[in-house]
Amino acid sequence: MKPTKVYYSIAEVRKETDLPASTLRYWEDQFEQLAPYKDNSGNRYYTLKDIELIKQIKYIRNELHITRIQAIKNQLQKPLELIFLKSYKSEIENEK
């Protein structure tokens, strides 16, 4: 995604993250850090920060296989390096 825009529509975010709009809306309710701007018509507009958070949540869920919301929230509290390190160690152990 080119960082030339300030806001991205839900359709653009869906395309970038390969997630359905229903998941994006659900995560809004579950993760207080994810708060896209909504106009008077209720259309959502995401910042690059929002999109990066969505990608982190997706990574934790899909790659680390952590699916409970509270457990994902706990992972988000950790520095990114620790999250990726855990995944890397898991990959190495699986290769043995």
Coordinates of N, CA and C in Angstrom, one line a residue:
M1 N 0.8 -1.2 0.0 CA 0.0 0.0 0.0 C 0.9 1.2 0.0
K2 N 0.6 2.1 -0.9 CA 1.4 3.4 -1.0 C 1.1 4.3 0.1
P3 N 2.1 4.8 0.9 CA 1.8 5.7 2.0 C 1.6 7.2 1.5
T4 N 0.8 7.4 0.5 CA 0.6 8.7 0.0 C -0.7 9.3 0.5
K5 N -1.6 8.4 1.0 CA -2.9 8.8 1.5 C -2.9 8.9 3.0
V6 N -3.8 9.6 3.5 CA -4.0 9.7 5.0 C -5.0 8.6 5.4
Y7 N -6.1 8.5 4.7 CA -7.1 7.6 5.1 C -7.4 6.6 3.9
Y8 N -7.7 5.3 4.3 CA -8.1 4.3 3.4 C -9.4 3.7 3.7
S9 N -10.2 3.5 2.6 CA -11.6 2.9 2.8 C -11.5 1.5 3.3
I10 N -12.6 1.0 3.8 CA -12.7 -0.4 4.2 C -12.4 -1.3 3.0
A11 N -12.9 -0.9 1.9 CA -12.6 -1.8 0.7 C -11.1 -1.9 0.4
E12 N -10.4 -0.8 0.5 CA -8.9 -0.8 0.3 C -8.2 -1.7 1.4
V13 N -8.7 -1.5 2.6 CA -8.1 -2.3 3.7 C -8.4 -3.8 3.6
R14 N -9.6 -4.1 3.1 CA -10.0 -5.5 2.9 C -9.0 -6.1 1.8
K15 N -8.8 -5.3 0.8 CA -7.9 -5.8 -0.3 C -6.5 -6.0 0.2
E16 N -6.0 -5.0 1.0 CA -4.6 -5.1 1.5 C -4.4 -6.2 2.5
T17 N -5.4 -6.5 3.4 CA -5.2 -7.5 4.4 C -5.8 -8.8 4.1
D18 N -6.6 -8.9 3.1 CA -7.3 -10.1 2.7 C -8.2 -10.6 3.8
L19 N -8.9 -9.7 4.4 CA -9.8 -10.0 5.5 C -11.2 -9.4 5.1
P20 N -12.3 -10.1 5.5 CA -13.6 -9.6 5.2 C -14.0 -8.4 6.0
A21 N -14.8 -7.6 5.5 CA -15.2 -6.4 6.2 C -15.8 -6.7 7.6
S22 N -16.5 -7.8 7.7 CA -17.1 -8.3 9.0 C -16.1 -8.5 10.0
T23 N -14.9 -9.0 9.6 CA -13.9 -9.3 10.6 C -13.3 -7.9 11.0
L24 N -13.1 -7.0 10.1 CA -12.6 -5.7 10.4 C -13.5 -5.0 11.4
R25 N -14.8 -5.1 11.2 CA -15.7 -4.4 12.1 C -15.8 -5.1 13.4
Y26 N -15.7 -6.4 13.5 CA -15.6 -7.2 14.7 C -14.4 -6.8 15.5
W27 N -13.3 -6.7 14.9 CA -12.0 -6.4 15.6 C -12.1 -4.9 16.1
E28 N -12.8 -4.1 15.5 CA -13.0 -2.7 16.0 C -13.6 -2.8 17.4
D29 N -14.6 -3.6 17.5 CA -15.3 -3.8 18.8 C -14.4 -4.4 19.9
Q30 N -13.5 -5.3 19.4 CA -12.7 -6.0 20.4 C -11.4 -5.4 20.8
F31 N -10.8 -4.6 19.9 CA -9.5 -4.0 20.1 C -9.7 -2.4 20.2
E32 N -9.6 -1.9 21.3 CA -9.9 -0.4 21.5 C -8.8 0.4 20.7
Q33 N -7.6 -0.1 20.4 CA -6.6 0.6 19.7 C -7.1 0.8 18.2
L34 N -7.9 -0.1 17.7 CA -8.4 0.0 16.4 C -9.7 0.9 16.3
A35 N -9.5 2.1 15.9 CA -10.6 3.0 15.9 C -10.6 3.9 14.6
P36 N -11.0 3.3 13.5 CA -11.0 4.1 12.3 C -12.0 5.3 12.4
Y37 N -11.7 6.3 11.6 CA -12.5 7.5 11.5 C -13.8 7.1 10.8
K38 N -15.0 7.5 11.4 CA -16.2 7.3 10.7 C -16.9 8.6 10.3
D39 N -17.3 8.7 9.1 CA -18.0 9.9 8.7 C -19.4 9.9 9.1
N40 N -20.2 10.9 8.7 CA -21.6 11.0 9.1 C -22.5 9.9 8.6
S41 N -22.0 9.3 7.5 CA -22.8 8.2 6.9 C -22.3 6.8 7.5
G42 N -21.3 6.8 8.4 CA -20.9 5.6 9.0 C -19.8 4.9 8.2
N43 N -19.3 5.5 7.1 CA -18.2 4.9 6.4 C -16.9 5.0 7.2
R44 N -16.2 3.9 7.1 CA -14.9 3.8 7.9 C -13.7 4.2 7.1
Y45 N -12.8 4.9 7.7 CA -11.6 5.4 7.1 C -10.4 5.0 8.0
Y46 N -9.5 4.2 7.5 CA -8.4 3.7 8.3 C -7.1 4.4 8.0
T47 N -6.3 4.6 9.0 CA -4.9 5.2 8.8 C -3.9 4.1 8.6
L48 N -2.7 4.4 8.3 CA -1.7 3.4 8.1 C -1.4 2.7 9.5
K49 N -1.6 3.4 10.6 CA -1.4 2.9 11.9 C -2.5 1.8 12.1
D50 N -3.7 2.1 11.8 CA -4.8 1.1 11.9 C -4.5 -0.2 11.1
I51 N -4.0 0.0 9.9 CA -3.7 -1.1 9.0 C -2.6 -1.9 9.5
E52 N -1.6 -1.3 10.1 CA -0.5 -2.1 10.7 C -1.0 -2.9 11.9
L53 N -1.9 -2.3 12.7 CA -2.4 -3.0 13.8 C -3.2 -4.2 13.3
I54 N -4.0 -4.0 12.3 CA -4.8 -5.1 11.7 C -3.9 -6.3 11.2
K55 N -2.8 -5.9 10.6 CA -1.8 -6.9 10.1 C -1.2 -7.6 11.3
Q56 N -0.9 -6.9 12.4 CA -0.3 -7.6 13.6 C -1.3 -8.6 14.2
I57 N -2.6 -8.2 14.3 CA -3.6 -9.0 14.8 C -3.7 -10.3 13.9
K58 N -3.8 -10.1 12.7 CA -3.9 -11.2 11.7 C -2.7 -12.1 11.8
Y59 N -1.5 -11.6 12.0 CA -0.3 -12.4 12.1 C -0.4 -13.2 13.4
I60 N -0.7 -12.6 14.5 CA -0.8 -13.3 15.8 C -1.9 -14.4 15.7
R61 N -3.0 -14.1 15.0 CA -4.0 -15.1 14.9 C -3.6 -16.3 14.0
N62 N -3.1 -15.9 12.8 CA -2.9 -16.9 11.8 C -1.5 -17.6 11.9
E63 N -0.5 -16.9 12.2 CA 0.8 -17.5 12.3 C 1.2 -18.1 13.6
L64 N 0.8 -17.4 14.7 CA 1.0 -17.9 16.0 C -0.1 -18.8 16.5
H65 N -1.2 -18.9 15.8 CA -2.3 -19.7 16.1 C -2.9 -19.3 17.5
I66 N -2.9 -18.0 17.8 CA -3.6 -17.5 19.0 C -4.9 -16.9 18.6
T67 N -6.0 -17.5 19.0 CA -7.3 -17.1 18.5 C -8.2 -16.4 19.5
R68 N -7.9 -16.6 20.8 CA -8.7 -15.9 21.8 C -8.4 -14.5 21.9
I69 N -9.4 -13.6 21.9 CA -9.2 -12.2 21.8 C -8.3 -11.7 23.0
Q70 N -8.5 -12.2 24.2 CA -7.7 -11.7 25.3 C -6.2 -12.1 25.1
A71 N -6.0 -13.3 24.6 CA -4.6 -13.7 24.3 C -4.0 -12.9 23.3
I72 N -4.7 -12.5 22.2 CA -4.2 -11.6 21.2 C -3.9 -10.3 21.8
K73 N -4.8 -9.8 22.7 CA -4.5 -8.5 23.3 C -3.2 -8.5 24.1
N74 N -3.0 -9.6 24.8 CA -1.8 -9.8 25.6 C -0.5 -9.8 24.7
Q75 N -0.6 -10.5 23.6 CA 0.5 -10.5 22.6 C 0.8 -9.1 22.1
L76 N -0.3 -8.3 21.9 CA -0.1 -6.9 21.3 C 0.6 -6.0 22.3
Q77 N 0.6 -6.4 23.6 CA 1.3 -5.6 24.6 C 2.8 -5.8 24.6
K78 N 3.2 -6.9 23.9 CA 4.7 -7.2 23.8 C 5.3 -6.4 22.7
P79 N 6.6 -6.2 22.8 CA 7.3 -5.5 21.6 C 7.2 -6.5 20.4
L80 N 7.1 -5.9 19.3 CA 6.9 -6.7 18.0 C 8.0 -7.7 17.9
E81 N 9.2 -7.3 18.3 CA 10.4 -8.3 18.1 C 10.1 -9.6 18.8
L82 N 9.5 -9.5 20.0 CA 9.2 -10.7 20.8 C 8.1 -11.6 20.1
I83 N 7.2 -10.9 19.5 CA 6.1 -11.7 18.8 C 6.7 -12.4 17.6
F84 N 7.6 -11.8 16.8 CA 8.2 -12.4 15.7 C 9.2 -13.5 16.1
L85 N 9.9 -13.2 17.2 CA 10.9 -14.2 17.7 C 10.2 -15.5 18.1
K86 N 9.1 -15.4 18.7 CA 8.3 -16.6 19.1 C 7.9 -17.4 17.9
S87 N 7.5 -16.7 16.8 CA 7.1 -17.4 15.6 C 8.3 -18.0 15.0
Y88 N 9.5 -17.3 15.0 CA 10.7 -17.9 14.4 C 11.2 -19.1 15.1
K89 N 11.1 -19.1 16.5 CA 11.5 -20.2 17.3 C 10.6 -21.4 17.0
S90 N 9.3 -21.2 16.8 CA 8.4 -22.2 16.5 C 8.7 -22.9 15.2
E91 N 9.0 -22.1 14.2 CA 9.4 -22.6 12.9 C 10.6 -23.5 12.9
I92 N 11.6 -23.1 13.7 CA 12.8 -23.8 13.8 C 12.6 -25.2 14.5
E93 N 11.7 -25.2 15.6 CA 11.4 -26.4 16.3 C 10.6 -27.4 15.4
N94 N 9.8 -26.8 14.5 CA 9.0 -27.7 13.6 C 9.9 -28.3 12.5
E95 N 11.0 -27.7 12.2 CA 11.9 -28.3 11.2 C 12.7 -29.4 11.8
K96 N 12.8 -29.5 13.1 CA 13.6 -30.6 13.7 C 13.0 -32.0 13.6

